[in-house]
Amino acid sequence: DQSGRRIAILGTIDGQQGILIAERAAFATETPEALQAFHAAITDVNNLGDNDIYRWYLASSHSAPGSQQPPDLKINLIWPCTESHIKKYSEQVVRMVTETPEIYRDSIRPYMSAKREEGRLNWVFNILEGRTEQEDVILRDKGHDGNEEGGFLVLPDLNWDRKTMGSLHLLALVMRRDIWSLRDLKKKHIPWLKYLRERLLEETVRVYPQLETDQLKLYVHYQPTYYHFHVHIVNVMLEAGATQATGKAFGLENIISQLETLDGDEEAGMADVSLTYFLGEASELWSNVFGPLKRGEKP
């Protein structure tokens, strides 16, 4: 399939057609010994890039060092990681929550502000200000009005291996810093969002001519991993895991349409609507906001 974990082979057995489907087994994690064996089997590690605390690599498993086998592992390293990173990647119960405009104003917006002040956006600003990953930037646009603040740039997402078109995953980072999440989008931003969408589609198929615009999906996360507005560009064939699921990914076209149909003047926007999404019980937003609300307590 598009992510390289499953293959379907058409052939014949005794003169009759058959389909053989092979899928990679899950990682063995039952014992410390199994994890140690996995670590020991990793060879031919090739660094793809790094930025601040994030590093990503291609590597091989179950092969002798220096062999010609193509890499079969994509490895991301977060170091040094924070408690928030540990909670994000820990196994946990997931809950659906509804964030009203009031909850956003009173609890979520202050939380976003606090996170931005912790310096967790350093890696984003490193890219936007030209200090890191400039060799990976595939588009730098000044915006529909030529105003640098309305510009954006596009580069490969760290979860993509940068070669498999079926799992293409790009990231568009906007230059402006007044939009932290989709909650900051207003009716006055519609022309900018439409321009952003058009340019992302045009430039992606220009850089990757084997794709067409109707093979691409644009979406925004809420809650996002970091509070600087960004858009994901993926191949529609990419399997919709948790990061593309309902309650996490909001289609850019749907956001534009919702803004167009909102009542009110140009200042009306996504901060005025209720949003339903999922959270892990280990997350700070569940522990500090939605968990207390469920128990009838004040956050």
Tab-separated table of C-alpha atoms in Angstrom, residues 96-104 273-277:
chain	number	residue	atom	x	y	z
A	96	MET	CA	-14.185	13.255	22.795
A	97	VAL	CA	-14.698	16.787	24.085
A	98	THR	CA	-16.651	19.831	22.924
A	99	GLU	CA	-14.886	23.150	23.250
A	100	THR	CA	-17.399	26.000	23.380
A	101	PRO	CA	-16.460	29.614	22.618
A	102	GLU	CA	-16.578	30.245	26.372
A	103	ILE	CA	-14.241	27.351	27.206
A	104	TYR	CA	-11.880	28.544	24.488
A	273	VAL	CA	-18.207	28.315	17.182
A	274	SER	CA	-18.063	25.109	19.220
A	275	LEU	CA	-15.502	22.512	18.133
A	276	THR	CA	-15.573	18.801	18.979
A	277	TYR	CA	-12.309	16.852	18.997
